[in-house]
């Protein structure tokens, strides 16, 4: 099991223990997974259903079971599986429509955030470096929608390298979910921004620490964690665009933009997302077809309004 998966399971199990602690039910000397009883889970489930979406409720119970099985391999947790099945029947994923943004909007706003730092005279160098980094992350992930675990772990000289004056993202088969190499040349549009980040802003963030990580924390100069990168991206897009776009939605944006602007090339989205099967991107293509119609309607309405002026 990958470290990031173990970390997620530990965090979800911690939420359960926190509920028990707040409810006065936590025995700190209890056996591993000994608190996972039908009575305790029923109370936890009631709280979850009042606070979070049905999808999160399902995921929390599923991960509670997985964590319990790891903590107590001999334990009997099939009853949790039955609860999972019931939750799956009523699960209603939240629509992505309220978070749907095309890649060009993300790129434009990322570039704008970086440009703003050049004209600021009141902010500290560290604050400007942080904003520049965030803008670069948004623009770069929009143009090169690799998975967040790979994006967050980019290291200069290892999987982010300069070859004959061109910057490349080079992921080995062991680093990708598809177990296939993935190589992407950094878009020329971003090269000036990247070079400024590497020569100026990254040094400010590093605070004299030595690291090859591309993305450094403004708090201590250490490499940013997966969660820190995800949080920075979502908060940055919320501030810049008004919509908190998750890292996964960048991939949705890329597939949809490909369908809007290059619908004649249905393989483009699969290539962008590094998918082997075109069917995986059909959902994005269908959504984008509807979006194209909406964009056309908007153009007609704008022309109509202007004619009336």
GROMACS .gro file of C-alpha atoms in nm:
model
  309
    1UNK     CA    1   0.000   0.000   0.000
    2UNK     CA    2   0.134   0.342  -0.096
    3UNK     CA    3   0.232   0.589   0.181
    4UNK     CA    4  -0.026   0.843   0.065
    5UNK     CA    5  -0.301   0.581   0.098
    6UNK     CA    6  -0.185   0.483   0.446
    7UNK     CA    7  -0.176   0.849   0.545
    8UNK     CA    8  -0.533   0.897   0.423
    9UNK     CA    9  -0.656   0.591   0.614
   10UNK     CA   10  -0.481   0.710   0.929
   11UNK     CA   11  -0.641   1.054   0.896
   12UNK     CA   12  -0.990   0.908   0.848
   13UNK     CA   13  -0.944   0.676   1.146
   14UNK     CA   14  -0.830   0.978   1.344
   15UNK     CA   15  -1.159   1.154   1.263
   16UNK     CA   16  -1.344   0.857   1.412
   17UNK     CA   17  -1.133   0.867   1.728
   18UNK     CA   18  -1.190   1.242   1.755
   19UNK     CA   19  -1.566   1.183   1.744
   20UNK     CA   20  -1.536   0.925   2.022
   21UNK     CA   21  -1.321   1.160   2.229
   22UNK     CA   22  -1.570   1.446   2.195
   23UNK     CA   23  -1.851   1.206   2.283
   24UNK     CA   24  -1.677   1.075   2.594
   25UNK     CA   25  -1.647   0.726   2.444
   26UNK     CA   26  -1.273   0.704   2.385
   27UNK     CA   27  -1.076   0.457   2.597
   28UNK     CA   28  -0.714   0.552   2.537
   29UNK     CA   29  -0.602   0.214   2.670
   30UNK     CA   30  -0.834   0.019   2.443
   31UNK     CA   31  -0.716  -0.238   2.189
   32UNK     CA   32  -0.639  -0.138   1.831
   33UNK     CA   33  -0.968  -0.107   1.640
   34UNK     CA   34  -1.147  -0.206   1.961
   35UNK     CA   35  -1.360   0.107   1.940
   36UNK     CA   36  -1.500   0.005   1.602
   37UNK     CA   37  -1.831  -0.132   1.725
   38UNK     CA   38  -2.181  -0.105   1.574
   39UNK     CA   39  -2.286   0.134   1.851
   40UNK     CA   40  -1.990   0.369   1.808
   41UNK     CA   41  -2.011   0.363   1.430
   42UNK     CA   42  -2.385   0.439   1.444
   43UNK     CA   43  -2.317   0.757   1.642
   44UNK     CA   44  -2.030   0.854   1.412
   45UNK     CA   45  -2.250   0.796   1.108
   46UNK     CA   46  -2.523   1.021   1.248
   47UNK     CA   47  -2.273   1.305   1.291
   48UNK     CA   48  -2.124   1.255   0.943
   49UNK     CA   49  -2.465   1.263   0.777
   50UNK     CA   50  -2.539   1.598   0.941
   51UNK     CA   51  -2.208   1.756   0.842
   52UNK     CA   52  -2.082   1.622   0.508
   53UNK     CA   53  -2.203   1.499   0.169
   54UNK     CA   54  -2.326   1.146   0.107
   55UNK     CA   55  -2.012   1.075  -0.095
   56UNK     CA   56  -1.789   1.175   0.196
   57UNK     CA   57  -2.001   0.969   0.436
   58UNK     CA   58  -1.954   0.662   0.220
   59UNK     CA   59  -1.579   0.723   0.183
   60UNK     CA   60  -1.537   0.776   0.556
   61UNK     CA   61  -1.701   0.445   0.647
   62UNK     CA   62  -1.517   0.259   0.373
   63UNK     CA   63  -1.183   0.393   0.494
   64UNK     CA   64  -1.273   0.330   0.857
   65UNK     CA   65  -1.321  -0.036   0.768
   66UNK     CA   66  -0.994  -0.053   0.573
   67UNK     CA   67  -0.804   0.107   0.861
   68UNK     CA   68  -0.967  -0.131   1.109
   69UNK     CA   69  -0.869  -0.433   0.902
   70UNK     CA   70  -0.508  -0.314   0.900
   71UNK     CA   71  -0.506  -0.249   1.274
   72UNK     CA   72  -0.674  -0.580   1.359
   73UNK     CA   73  -0.633  -0.835   1.076
   74UNK     CA   74  -0.817  -1.098   1.281
   75UNK     CA   75  -1.113  -0.872   1.356
   76UNK     CA   76  -1.461  -0.922   1.215
   77UNK     CA   77  -1.573  -0.617   1.019
   78UNK     CA   78  -1.810  -0.762   0.758
   79UNK     CA   79  -2.095  -0.571   0.924
   80UNK     CA   80  -1.923  -0.250   0.814
   81UNK     CA   81  -1.928  -0.375   0.456
   82UNK     CA   82  -2.306  -0.404   0.478
   83UNK     CA   83  -2.329  -0.044   0.597
   84UNK     CA   84  -2.109   0.061   0.304
   85UNK     CA   85  -2.345  -0.108   0.059
   86UNK     CA   86  -2.643   0.077   0.203
   87UNK     CA   87  -2.458   0.409   0.184
   88UNK     CA   88  -2.356   0.342  -0.176
   89UNK     CA   89  -2.722   0.312  -0.274
   90UNK     CA   90  -2.804   0.665  -0.154
   91UNK     CA   91  -2.475   0.829  -0.254
   92UNK     CA   92  -2.524   1.140  -0.467
   93UNK     CA   93  -2.202   1.292  -0.601
   94UNK     CA   94  -2.199   1.671  -0.596
   95UNK     CA   95  -2.219   1.818  -0.942
   96UNK     CA   96  -1.895   1.943  -1.090
   97UNK     CA   97  -2.081   2.216  -1.276
   98UNK     CA   98  -2.024   2.475  -1.004
   99UNK     CA   99  -1.649   2.413  -1.021
  100UNK     CA  100  -1.620   2.378  -1.398
  101UNK     CA  101  -1.362   2.615  -1.548
  102UNK     CA  102  -1.188   2.584  -1.884
  103UNK     CA  103  -0.810   2.552  -1.892
  104UNK     CA  104  -0.757   2.884  -2.067
  105UNK     CA  105  -0.925   3.065  -1.777
  106UNK     CA  106  -0.694   2.891  -1.533
  107UNK     CA  107  -0.386   2.976  -1.741
  108UNK     CA  108  -0.492   3.338  -1.783
  109UNK     CA  109  -0.547   3.385  -1.412
  110UNK     CA  110  -0.224   3.208  -1.322
  111UNK     CA  111  -0.031   3.443  -1.549
  112UNK     CA  112  -0.216   3.743  -1.408
  113UNK     CA  113  -0.126   3.647  -1.052
  114UNK     CA  114   0.241   3.631  -1.144
  115UNK     CA  115   0.227   3.963  -1.328
  116UNK     CA  116   0.065   4.133  -1.027
  117UNK     CA  117   0.369   4.064  -0.812
  118UNK     CA  118   0.588   4.278  -1.037
  119UNK     CA  119   0.383   4.591  -0.964
  120UNK     CA  120   0.330   4.548  -0.591
  121UNK     CA  121   0.521   4.795  -0.374
  122UNK     CA  122   0.360   4.727  -0.037
  123UNK     CA  123   0.384   4.349  -0.001
  124UNK     CA  124   0.687   4.168   0.139
  125UNK     CA  125   0.922   3.974  -0.086
  126UNK     CA  126   0.802   3.651   0.076
  127UNK     CA  127   0.435   3.730   0.010
  128UNK     CA  128   0.510   3.815  -0.352
  129UNK     CA  129   0.716   3.498  -0.395
  130UNK     CA  130   0.430   3.291  -0.255
  131UNK     CA  131   0.178   3.449  -0.493
  132UNK     CA  132   0.414   3.404  -0.787
  133UNK     CA  133   0.459   3.037  -0.696
  134UNK     CA  134   0.084   2.985  -0.668
  135UNK     CA  135   0.020   3.154  -1.001
  136UNK     CA  136   0.284   2.939  -1.167
  137UNK     CA  137   0.134   2.624  -1.017
  138UNK     CA  138  -0.212   2.711  -1.149
  139UNK     CA  139  -0.092   2.796  -1.501
  140UNK     CA  140   0.146   2.501  -1.521
  141UNK     CA  141  -0.104   2.241  -1.399
  142UNK     CA  142  -0.366   2.380  -1.638
  143UNK     CA  143  -0.129   2.340  -1.934
  144UNK     CA  144   0.017   2.010  -1.815
  145UNK     CA  145  -0.258   1.828  -1.621
  146UNK     CA  146  -0.056   1.548  -1.467
  147UNK     CA  147  -0.179   1.384  -1.148
  148UNK     CA  148  -0.129   1.587  -0.833
  149UNK     CA  149   0.097   1.332  -0.665
  150UNK     CA  150   0.340   1.374  -0.956
  151UNK     CA  151   0.297   1.750  -0.978
  152UNK     CA  152   0.357   1.801  -0.606
  153UNK     CA  153   0.670   1.584  -0.608
  154UNK     CA  154   0.849   1.746  -0.903
  155UNK     CA  155   1.221   1.779  -0.835
  156UNK     CA  156   1.470   1.982  -1.035
  157UNK     CA  157   1.720   1.749  -1.196
  158UNK     CA  158   1.517   1.433  -1.135
  159UNK     CA  159   1.173   1.444  -1.296
  160UNK     CA  160   1.181   1.812  -1.391
  161UNK     CA  161   1.487   1.864  -1.606
  162UNK     CA  162   1.641   2.109  -1.851
  163UNK     CA  163   1.747   1.940  -2.174
  164UNK     CA  164   1.921   2.160  -2.429
  165UNK     CA  165   1.744   2.471  -2.306
  166UNK     CA  166   1.397   2.317  -2.280
  167UNK     CA  167   1.229   2.222  -1.954
  168UNK     CA  168   1.073   1.877  -1.939
  169UNK     CA  169   0.848   1.688  -1.699
  170UNK     CA  170   0.981   1.332  -1.719
  171UNK     CA  171   0.790   1.072  -1.520
  172UNK     CA  172   0.910   0.714  -1.516
  173UNK     CA  173   0.672   0.419  -1.542
  174UNK     CA  174   0.702   0.364  -1.168
  175UNK     CA  175   0.575   0.716  -1.097
  176UNK     CA  176   0.252   0.709  -1.299
  177UNK     CA  177  -0.080   0.544  -1.220
  178UNK     CA  178  -0.083   0.389  -1.568
  179UNK     CA  179   0.266   0.239  -1.516
  180UNK     CA  180   0.381   0.401  -1.840
  181UNK     CA  181   0.641   0.677  -1.885
  182UNK     CA  182   0.498   1.027  -1.930
  183UNK     CA  183   0.712   1.303  -2.080
  184UNK     CA  184   0.593   1.660  -2.142
  185UNK     CA  185   0.786   1.963  -2.261
  186UNK     CA  186   0.699   2.277  -2.067
  187UNK     CA  187   0.489   2.512  -2.276
  188UNK     CA  188   0.688   2.807  -2.414
  189UNK     CA  189   0.429   3.041  -2.264
  190UNK     CA  190   0.551   2.951  -1.916
  191UNK     CA  191   0.927   2.950  -1.971
  192UNK     CA  192   0.987   3.319  -1.879
  193UNK     CA  193   0.777   3.278  -1.564
  194UNK     CA  194   0.951   2.956  -1.467
  195UNK     CA  195   1.294   3.109  -1.513
  196UNK     CA  196   1.198   3.408  -1.297
  197UNK     CA  197   1.062   3.172  -1.032
  198UNK     CA  198   1.381   2.967  -1.030
  199UNK     CA  199   1.615   3.266  -1.028
  200UNK     CA  200   1.431   3.487  -0.782
  201UNK     CA  201   1.110   3.374  -0.614
  202UNK     CA  202   1.216   3.021  -0.529
  203UNK     CA  203   1.528   3.152  -0.357
  204UNK     CA  204   1.311   3.376  -0.140
  205UNK     CA  205   1.089   3.081  -0.048
  206UNK     CA  206   1.389   2.856   0.023
  207UNK     CA  207   1.506   3.082   0.306
  208UNK     CA  208   1.864   2.954   0.257
  209UNK     CA  209   1.756   2.589   0.281
  210UNK     CA  210   1.893   2.342   0.027
  211UNK     CA  211   1.634   2.140  -0.166
  212UNK     CA  212   1.573   2.024  -0.522
  213UNK     CA  213   1.196   2.029  -0.482
  214UNK     CA  214   1.031   2.259  -0.735
  215UNK     CA  215   0.758   2.375  -0.499
  216UNK     CA  216   0.879   2.516  -0.166
  217UNK     CA  217   0.673   2.622   0.134
  218UNK     CA  218   0.668   2.989   0.227
  219UNK     CA  219   0.646   2.887   0.593
  220UNK     CA  220   0.980   2.711   0.632
  221UNK     CA  221   1.140   2.666   0.289
  222UNK     CA  222   1.077   2.291   0.297
  223UNK     CA  223   0.930   2.096   0.002
  224UNK     CA  224   0.554   2.139  -0.011
  225UNK     CA  225   0.352   1.830   0.075
  226UNK     CA  226   0.079   1.681  -0.143
  227UNK     CA  227  -0.187   1.835   0.082
  228UNK     CA  228  -0.016   2.175   0.087
  229UNK     CA  229  -0.002   2.192  -0.293
  230UNK     CA  230  -0.366   2.084  -0.323
  231UNK     CA  231  -0.472   2.344  -0.067
  232UNK     CA  232  -0.269   2.623  -0.229
  233UNK     CA  233  -0.417   2.551  -0.572
  234UNK     CA  234  -0.775   2.542  -0.448
  235UNK     CA  235  -0.741   2.859  -0.239
  236UNK     CA  236  -0.561   3.042  -0.520
  237UNK     CA  237  -0.831   2.964  -0.777
  238UNK     CA  238  -1.103   3.060  -0.530
  239UNK     CA  239  -0.939   3.399  -0.480
  240UNK     CA  240  -0.854   3.460  -0.845
  241UNK     CA  241  -1.157   3.314  -1.021
  242UNK     CA  242  -1.423   3.289  -0.754
  243UNK     CA  243  -1.431   2.910  -0.782
  244UNK     CA  244  -1.216   2.677  -0.574
  245UNK     CA  245  -1.088   2.441  -0.844
  246UNK     CA  246  -0.944   2.117  -0.708
  247UNK     CA  247  -0.640   1.961  -0.870
  248UNK     CA  248  -0.854   1.683  -1.017
  249UNK     CA  249  -1.082   1.942  -1.178
  250UNK     CA  250  -0.780   2.071  -1.369
  251UNK     CA  251  -0.788   1.738  -1.554
  252UNK     CA  252  -1.159   1.781  -1.621
  253UNK     CA  253  -1.086   2.130  -1.752
  254UNK     CA  254  -0.814   2.001  -1.985
  255UNK     CA  255  -1.034   1.730  -2.135
  256UNK     CA  256  -1.322   1.972  -2.178
  257UNK     CA  257  -1.106   2.244  -2.334
  258UNK     CA  258  -0.970   1.989  -2.577
  259UNK     CA  259  -1.323   1.897  -2.678
  260UNK     CA  260  -1.431   2.262  -2.713
  261UNK     CA  261  -1.134   2.382  -2.915
  262UNK     CA  262  -1.020   2.064  -3.087
  263UNK     CA  263  -1.329   1.849  -3.116
  264UNK     CA  264  -1.202   1.724  -3.451
  265UNK     CA  265  -0.926   1.544  -3.262
  266UNK     CA  266  -1.105   1.316  -3.012
  267UNK     CA  267  -0.777   1.155  -2.908
  268UNK     CA  268  -0.634   1.479  -2.772
  269UNK     CA  269  -0.806   1.456  -2.434
  270UNK     CA  270  -0.687   1.100  -2.381
  271UNK     CA  271  -0.332   1.210  -2.456
  272UNK     CA  272  -0.356   1.508  -2.221
  273UNK     CA  273  -0.474   1.291  -1.933
  274UNK     CA  274  -0.242   1.002  -2.020
  275UNK     CA  275  -0.539   0.766  -2.056
  276UNK     CA  276  -0.513   0.454  -2.267
  277UNK     CA  277  -0.887   0.417  -2.326
  278UNK     CA  278  -1.080   0.695  -2.503
  279UNK     CA  279  -1.400   0.597  -2.324
  280UNK     CA  280  -1.258   0.746  -2.005
  281UNK     CA  281  -1.283   1.094  -2.155
  282UNK     CA  282  -1.630   1.061  -2.308
  283UNK     CA  283  -1.796   1.224  -2.008
  284UNK     CA  284  -1.575   1.532  -2.046
  285UNK     CA  285  -1.640   1.543  -2.421
  286UNK     CA  286  -2.017   1.530  -2.376
  287UNK     CA  287  -2.009   1.808  -2.116
  288UNK     CA  288  -1.795   2.023  -2.343
  289UNK     CA  289  -2.035   1.975  -2.635
  290UNK     CA  290  -2.308   2.129  -2.422
  291UNK     CA  291  -2.070   2.406  -2.318
  292UNK     CA  292  -1.991   2.485  -2.684
  293UNK     CA  293  -2.361   2.534  -2.750
  294UNK     CA  294  -2.387   2.763  -2.447
  295UNK     CA  295  -2.090   2.966  -2.568
  296UNK     CA  296  -2.247   3.002  -2.912
  297UNK     CA  297  -2.574   3.114  -2.757
  298UNK     CA  298  -2.391   3.370  -2.545
  299UNK     CA  299  -2.224   3.512  -2.856
  300UNK     CA  300  -2.560   3.545  -3.030
  301UNK     CA  301  -2.713   3.719  -2.728
  302UNK     CA  302  -2.419   3.959  -2.700
  303UNK     CA  303  -2.452   4.050  -3.067
  304UNK     CA  304  -2.826   4.101  -3.023
  305UNK     CA  305  -2.779   4.330  -2.721
  306UNK     CA  306  -2.513   4.536  -2.900
  307UNK     CA  307  -2.741   4.584  -3.201
  308UNK     CA  308  -3.009   4.725  -2.970
  309UNK     CA  309  -2.780   4.990  -2.823
   0.00000   0.00000   0.00000
